Amino acid sequence: MTFFIIFSSLLFIIYIYTGFRLIPALLKKRAGQWCWVILILSFVSLILHLYLRVNFIYFHISQILALIGYTSLGLVSTLFCLSFFRDLLIIPIITILKIKEFFIKSKKISLFNPLKRNFLFKASGYSIVALSSCTTFFGYFRALQKPKVVKIDIRLNQNHKNLKGFKIVQFTDLHVGPTITYDYVKQACDIISRLNADIIVFTGDLADGSPRDLAHDISPLKGLDAPLGKYFVTGNHEYYSGAKKWIHQARILGFEPLINEHRVIKYKKGLLTLAGVTDIRAEAFFKNHRSSPKKAIQGCPEKSFKLLCAHQPTSIYSASRAGFDLQMSGHTHGGQYFPFNYFIQMEHPFVKGLYQYQKTQLYVSQGTGYWGPPLRIGTFPEITLFEFI
């Protein structure tokens, strides 16, 4: 509850700051009042949905609250970032001009008299609103489009050449919940099925809610099939919603959960060690779920190709030490939408795409679904097809 209060307070500051910096300057009194009403109702919708979500309370109306709240959050967060950036630029400019006005009584600085400053402030405000509205509109439809298939070739060395032609489908961060429902899941499953991979792996964050409430929405996943199996690892959101229940649900859907363990897969004359770990922060919820790539790989055939499924890219450090050849991850959503696709690099050095860390390759998917605001700007929903060459 403490986290909920802090998070809600931060959101309140963002909404209020955005309103005060844009509404009075751009709208007349009556229109401004209506805008404040809409802004406050959007905030209340978001907070009410989050409160119900945190307390595992579900009503049909929660989907409506989530759609209103999350969409408004996408727009408001973009408005906030652009407004805040503008204000950061304005403060030093105004300060310098005030100093000049104090020491130099000159008409040369009349360009920045109150009337012209007001005009520039309004013009920048309209630009911020126009840019934010356009990007939100674009991002909304981008987030809801069908996932794109990204083809990644993994070049094998001589020791693993017998695995040539082996195909893996990775999907991740589906986040089934209030705004991602049955139709989207079915669409993603149809795409995965057409790829005819040898194995299917899911790398965490399946849903935001309980298996009981989302049973219908996730049901298409049961129809997925691969000759050599389909596998599941936990992400951080499984632990928010009850990880043990979701691990059990994964089994019902036909997935084999990998909880710091591995399976040896034979393909032609080659061997693949497929390992999976719990989310890197799982220990905070269950002591026996401490993420351990080293434990996951113990006892595997030494000469096999070693693949790790780990939700968060930061598992790469321990994965590399453990001797993995490749790690598949998600979690970052590629930043999901502007400007957070730039900010995320401050916390995560691996955001999207293929990386080489020491002797281990790392692939970070942009995610098949989205979390929070139904927006994608600068990213797209992804299903990844790996082929060993």
C-alpha positions as MATLAB code, in Angstrom:
seq = 'MTFFIIFSSLLFIIYIYTGFRLIPALLKKRAGQWCWVILILSFVSLILHLYLRVNFIYFHISQILALIGYTSLGLVSTLFCLSFFRDLLIIPIITILKIKEFFIKSKKISLFNPLKRNFLFKASGYSIVALSSCTTFFGYFRALQKPKVVKIDIRLNQNHKNLKGFKIVQFTDLHVGPTITYDYVKQACDIISRLNADIIVFTGDLADGSPRDLAHDISPLKGLDAPLGKYFVTGNHEYYSGAKKWIHQARILGFEPLINEHRVIKYKKGLLTLAGVTDIRAEAFFKNHRSSPKKAIQGCPEKSFKLLCAHQPTSIYSASRAGFDLQMSGHTHGGQYFPFNYFIQMEHPFVKGLYQYQKTQLYVSQGTGYWGPPLRIGTFPEITLFEFI';
ca = [
       0.000    0.000    0.000;
       2.926    2.356    0.697;
       4.175    1.917   -2.868;
       0.661    2.543   -4.190;
       0.400    5.816   -2.234;
       3.831    7.016   -3.397;
       3.134    6.050   -7.016;
      -0.298    7.718   -6.924;
       1.233   10.884   -5.469;
       3.816   11.038   -8.255;
       1.089   10.582  -10.852;
      -0.960   13.324   -9.188;
       2.005   15.718   -9.412;
       2.476   14.874  -13.106;
      -1.198   15.445  -13.930;
      -1.451   18.690  -11.928;
       1.830   20.113  -13.235;
       0.771   19.384  -16.811;
      -2.610   20.997  -16.255;
      -1.224   24.166  -14.664;
       1.464   24.623  -17.322;
      -0.855   24.209  -20.315;
      -4.545   24.775  -19.547;
      -4.542   28.415  -18.273;
      -2.257   29.581  -21.073;
      -4.124   27.930  -23.944;
      -7.810   27.919  -23.054;
     -10.400   30.453  -21.984;
     -12.018   30.091  -18.582;
     -15.028   27.894  -19.514;
     -13.074   25.588  -21.835;
     -10.279   25.415  -19.287;
     -12.690   24.307  -16.565;
     -13.970   21.466  -18.746;
     -10.415   20.466  -19.531;
      -9.621   20.311  -15.807;
     -12.694   18.113  -15.248;
     -11.566   15.702  -17.983;
      -8.013   15.660  -16.640;
      -9.126   14.930  -13.071;
     -11.618   12.240  -14.150;
      -8.879   10.574  -16.205;
      -6.576   10.601  -13.193;
      -9.304    9.193  -10.929;
     -10.050    6.442  -13.487;
      -6.395    5.429  -13.513;
      -6.002    5.457   -9.730;
      -9.259    3.562   -9.194;
      -8.184    0.906  -11.694;
      -4.753    0.584  -10.069;
      -6.340    0.310   -6.620;
      -8.650   -2.478   -7.791;
      -5.717   -4.140   -9.546;
      -3.433   -4.035   -6.493;
      -6.179   -5.509   -4.306;
      -7.113   -8.203   -6.857;
     -10.649   -6.839   -7.244;
     -12.107   -7.236  -10.727;
     -15.257   -5.784  -12.246;
     -16.278   -5.410  -15.877;
     -15.977   -1.636  -15.438;
     -12.282   -2.028  -14.615;
     -11.592   -2.548  -18.339;
     -13.223    0.798  -19.109;
     -11.335    2.487  -16.267;
      -8.071    0.981  -17.507;
      -8.617    2.094  -21.097;
      -9.463    5.671  -20.042;
      -6.767    5.837  -17.379;
      -3.912    4.279  -19.330;
      -4.658    6.186  -22.556;
      -4.761    9.461  -20.624;
      -1.513    8.502  -18.899;
       0.155    8.061  -22.277;
      -0.960   11.506  -23.437;
      -0.329   13.265  -20.118;
       3.125   11.740  -19.638;
       4.143   12.963  -23.103;
       2.668   16.418  -22.401;
       4.459   16.473  -19.054;
       7.866   15.576  -20.486;
       7.669   18.149  -23.278;
       6.327   20.852  -20.929;
       8.993   20.127  -18.342;
      11.722   20.226  -20.983;
      10.365   23.547  -22.278;
      10.312   24.976  -18.757;
      13.889   23.862  -18.187;
      14.874   25.879  -21.255;
      12.782   28.893  -20.283;
      14.134   29.310  -16.739;
      17.758   30.150  -17.683;
      16.602   32.346  -20.586;
      14.272   34.383  -18.356;
      16.959   34.616  -15.678;
      19.519   35.993  -18.143;
      17.010   38.493  -19.535;
      16.064   39.714  -16.056;
      19.728   40.278  -15.262;
      20.156   42.215  -18.519;
      17.073   44.307  -17.808;
      18.439   45.162  -14.380;
      21.858   46.301  -15.600;
      21.088   47.508  -19.128;
      18.098   49.706  -19.853;
      17.852   49.031  -23.565;
      15.074   48.574  -26.092;
      17.052   45.778  -27.707;
      15.564   43.325  -25.256;
      12.018   44.419  -26.088;
      11.674   41.221  -28.097;
      11.114   39.588  -24.732;
       8.609   42.013  -23.286;
       5.594   40.475  -21.488;
       3.348   40.460  -24.578;
       5.892   38.725  -26.760;
       6.865   36.313  -24.009;
       3.199   35.431  -23.613;
       2.916   34.836  -27.362;
       5.976   32.563  -27.380;
       4.692   30.669  -24.335;
       1.312   30.093  -25.979;
       2.898   29.080  -29.275;
       5.124   26.554  -27.537;
       2.119   25.264  -25.591;
       0.055   24.712  -28.729;
       3.044   22.970  -30.329;
       3.398   20.666  -27.320;
      -0.306   19.767  -27.384;
      -0.299   19.190  -31.152;
       2.840   17.048  -31.084;
       1.682   15.027  -28.069;
      -1.785   14.446  -29.540;
      -0.410   13.287  -32.883;
       2.129   10.941  -31.320;
      -0.483    9.517  -28.924;
      -2.907    8.903  -31.795;
      -0.169    7.221  -33.843;
       1.158    5.259  -30.864;
      -2.283    3.942  -29.944;
      -2.810    2.304  -33.320;
       0.814    1.140  -33.453;
       0.392   -0.678  -30.130;
      -2.764   -2.460  -31.286;
      -1.425   -3.597  -34.650;
      -0.603   -7.268  -35.075;
       2.892   -8.211  -33.878;
       5.682   -8.156  -36.445;
       7.874  -11.203  -36.942;
      11.545  -10.345  -36.460;
      13.931  -12.902  -37.974;
      17.257  -13.356  -36.189;
      20.006  -15.628  -37.495;
      22.316  -17.134  -34.883;
      25.621  -18.139  -36.415;
      26.997  -21.368  -34.968;
      30.613  -22.300  -34.456;
      32.025  -25.637  -35.569;
      31.211  -27.306  -32.236;
      27.468  -26.807  -32.753;
      27.104  -27.106  -36.526;
      24.758  -30.102  -36.113;
      22.079  -27.679  -34.872;
      21.993  -25.862  -38.207;
      18.392  -25.211  -39.261;
      16.996  -25.360  -35.704;
      14.210  -22.791  -35.204;
      12.958  -21.138  -32.024;
      10.048  -18.741  -31.592;
      10.281  -16.333  -28.677;
       7.372  -14.234  -27.503;
       7.321  -12.232  -24.314;
       5.640   -9.488  -22.281;
       2.160  -10.276  -23.540;
       0.554   -8.528  -20.538;
      -2.918   -9.948  -21.032;
      -5.304   -7.860  -18.968;
      -7.752   -4.977  -19.174;
      -6.721   -3.756  -22.633;
      -5.078   -6.874  -24.138;
      -7.725   -9.559  -24.454;
      -8.697  -12.729  -26.318;
      -8.632  -11.322  -29.868;
      -5.095   -9.974  -29.581;
      -3.831  -13.192  -27.961;
      -5.486  -15.289  -30.687;
      -3.907  -13.123  -33.372;
      -0.444  -13.538  -31.830;
      -0.919  -17.312  -31.495;
      -1.942  -17.617  -35.152;
       1.255  -15.838  -36.193;
       3.396  -18.072  -33.956;
       1.759  -21.246  -35.287;
       2.497  -20.287  -38.900;
       6.232  -20.025  -38.150;
       6.558  -23.805  -37.625;
       9.361  -23.550  -35.073;
      10.963  -26.542  -33.373;
      10.385  -25.039  -29.924;
       8.419  -22.095  -28.536;
       9.649  -20.096  -25.545;
       7.818  -17.470  -23.514;
      10.123  -15.208  -21.515;
       7.910  -13.677  -18.846;
       5.103  -11.221  -18.048;
       2.215  -13.230  -19.411;
      -0.591  -11.287  -17.766;
      -1.682   -8.595  -15.346;
      -4.319  -10.241  -13.225;
      -5.295  -13.657  -11.920;
      -5.523  -16.884  -13.980;
      -9.150  -17.235  -12.917;
     -10.197  -13.844  -14.268;
      -8.126  -14.073  -17.452;
      -8.776  -17.743  -18.282;
     -10.760  -16.967  -21.441;
      -8.349  -14.328  -22.713;
      -5.282  -16.575  -22.416;
      -7.016  -19.728  -23.723;
      -5.597  -19.457  -27.299;
      -2.145  -20.180  -25.842;
      -3.229  -23.767  -25.236;
      -3.457  -24.279  -28.987;
       0.220  -23.475  -29.559;
       2.270  -26.517  -30.452;
       5.884  -27.241  -31.345;
       7.543  -30.614  -32.096;
      10.125  -30.260  -29.318;
       7.972  -28.463  -26.771;
       6.976  -25.039  -25.506;
       8.571  -23.506  -22.427;
       7.821  -20.761  -19.918;
       9.825  -18.615  -17.509;
       8.527  -16.087  -15.005;
       8.774  -12.329  -15.320;
       8.358   -9.718  -12.610;
       4.622   -9.352  -13.305;
       3.961  -13.011  -12.540;
       5.068  -12.259   -8.989;
       2.773   -9.238   -8.716;
      -0.195  -11.440   -9.651;
       0.746  -14.662   -7.851;
       3.663  -16.489   -9.470;
       2.806  -19.980   -8.236;
      -0.698  -19.707   -9.678;
       0.706  -18.563  -13.011;
       3.293  -21.342  -13.092;
       0.459  -23.805  -12.538;
      -1.584  -22.075  -15.245;
       1.349  -22.291  -17.665;
       1.318  -26.074  -17.228;
      -2.435  -26.147  -17.914;
      -1.754  -24.228  -21.143;
       0.773  -26.869  -22.184;
       3.964  -24.975  -21.349;
       6.802  -26.514  -19.374;
       7.980  -24.011  -16.738;
      11.741  -23.771  -16.270;
      12.438  -22.679  -12.698;
      16.241  -22.437  -12.524;
      16.499  -25.686  -14.445;
      17.168  -27.004  -17.927;
      16.080  -29.521  -20.508;
      18.361  -31.205  -23.046;
      16.882  -31.142  -26.543;
      18.167  -33.424  -29.296;
      17.990  -32.107  -32.843;
      19.414  -34.269  -35.607;
      22.902  -35.026  -34.267;
      23.132  -31.875  -32.158;
      22.352  -31.105  -28.524;
      20.739  -27.964  -27.150;
      20.600  -27.199  -23.442;
      17.528  -25.032  -22.906;
      17.656  -23.417  -19.469;
      15.275  -21.025  -17.778;
      15.538  -18.864  -14.680;
      13.053  -17.044  -12.506;
      12.859  -13.261  -12.702;
      15.956  -11.584  -11.332;
      13.888  -10.008   -8.499;
      11.880  -13.125   -7.666;
      13.735  -13.717   -4.400;
      11.906  -10.745   -2.878;
       8.684  -12.768   -3.184;
       9.873  -16.351   -2.650;
      13.275  -17.184   -1.177;
      13.453  -20.444   -3.115;
      12.911  -18.571   -6.392;
      16.267  -16.821   -6.353;
      17.320  -16.451   -9.989;
      20.407  -18.551  -10.732;
      21.733  -19.201  -14.252;
      24.540  -21.219  -12.663;
      22.050  -23.563  -10.992;
      19.969  -23.753  -14.160;
      22.889  -25.082  -16.190;
      24.281  -27.592  -13.687;
      24.640  -31.103  -15.055;
      24.068  -30.224  -18.708;
      26.134  -31.831  -21.503;
      29.363  -29.859  -21.704;
      29.485  -29.720  -25.509;
      25.853  -28.712  -26.021;
      24.745  -25.268  -27.208;
      23.599  -23.492  -24.059;
      20.559  -21.228  -24.311;
      19.122  -19.272  -21.379;
      15.615  -17.841  -21.186;
      15.633  -15.001  -18.648;
      13.021  -12.275  -18.413;
      15.317   -9.339  -17.643;
      18.366   -8.567  -19.813;
      20.465   -7.851  -16.703;
      20.677  -11.612  -16.137;
      23.336  -11.557  -18.866;
      26.145  -10.894  -16.375;
      25.591  -14.105  -14.415;
      24.611  -15.956  -17.608;
      27.950  -15.101  -19.175;
      29.831  -16.261  -16.085;
      27.874  -19.519  -16.152;
      28.965  -20.186  -19.737;
      25.813  -19.664  -21.806;
      26.101  -19.144  -25.559;
      22.862  -17.182  -25.958;
      20.301  -15.470  -23.714;
      16.770  -14.489  -24.773;
      15.032  -11.761  -22.775;
      12.262   -9.174  -22.825;
      11.118   -6.815  -20.037;
      12.165   -3.454  -21.523;
       9.494   -3.270  -24.272;
      12.189   -1.387  -26.195;
      11.178    1.634  -24.108;
       7.621    1.303  -25.506;
       7.009    4.965  -26.288;
       8.682    8.353  -26.530;
      10.378    9.754  -24.508;
      10.807    6.672  -22.303;
      12.596    4.761  -25.054;
      15.458    7.202  -24.351;
      15.139    7.352  -20.562;
      15.168    3.560  -20.211;
      18.792    3.444  -21.331;
      19.753    5.053  -18.020;
      18.661    1.885  -16.182;
      19.039   -0.798  -18.835;
      22.174   -0.915  -21.005;
      20.459   -3.566  -23.167;
      17.147   -2.240  -24.495;
      16.310   -4.045  -27.729;
      17.969   -6.146  -30.377;
      21.016   -8.399  -30.518;
      24.073   -7.745  -28.341;
      27.376   -9.446  -27.659;
      28.486   -9.513  -24.026;
      31.844  -11.199  -23.629;
      31.321  -14.703  -25.080;
      27.527  -14.674  -24.725;
      25.025  -13.286  -27.211;
      21.944  -11.534  -25.835;
      18.709  -10.836  -27.635;
      16.203   -8.415  -26.091;
      12.715   -8.510  -27.570;
      10.538   -5.391  -27.681;
       7.657   -7.469  -26.340;
       4.550   -8.936  -27.930;
       2.109   -6.817  -25.935;
       2.504   -3.618  -23.939;
       2.147   -2.519  -20.347;
       0.147    0.461  -19.123;
      -0.641    3.031  -21.815;
      -1.677    1.358  -25.091;
       1.070    3.227  -26.915;
       4.114    2.338  -28.983;
       6.214    5.116  -30.435;
       9.636    4.225  -31.779;
       8.942    0.535  -31.076;
       6.546   -2.143  -32.295;
       5.017   -5.374  -30.921;
       7.276   -8.284  -31.748;
       7.410  -12.049  -32.150;
      10.935  -13.296  -32.753;
      11.976  -16.206  -34.959;
      15.519  -17.474  -34.373;
      17.233  -19.785  -36.815;
      20.608  -21.400  -36.216;
      22.822  -21.093  -39.282;
];
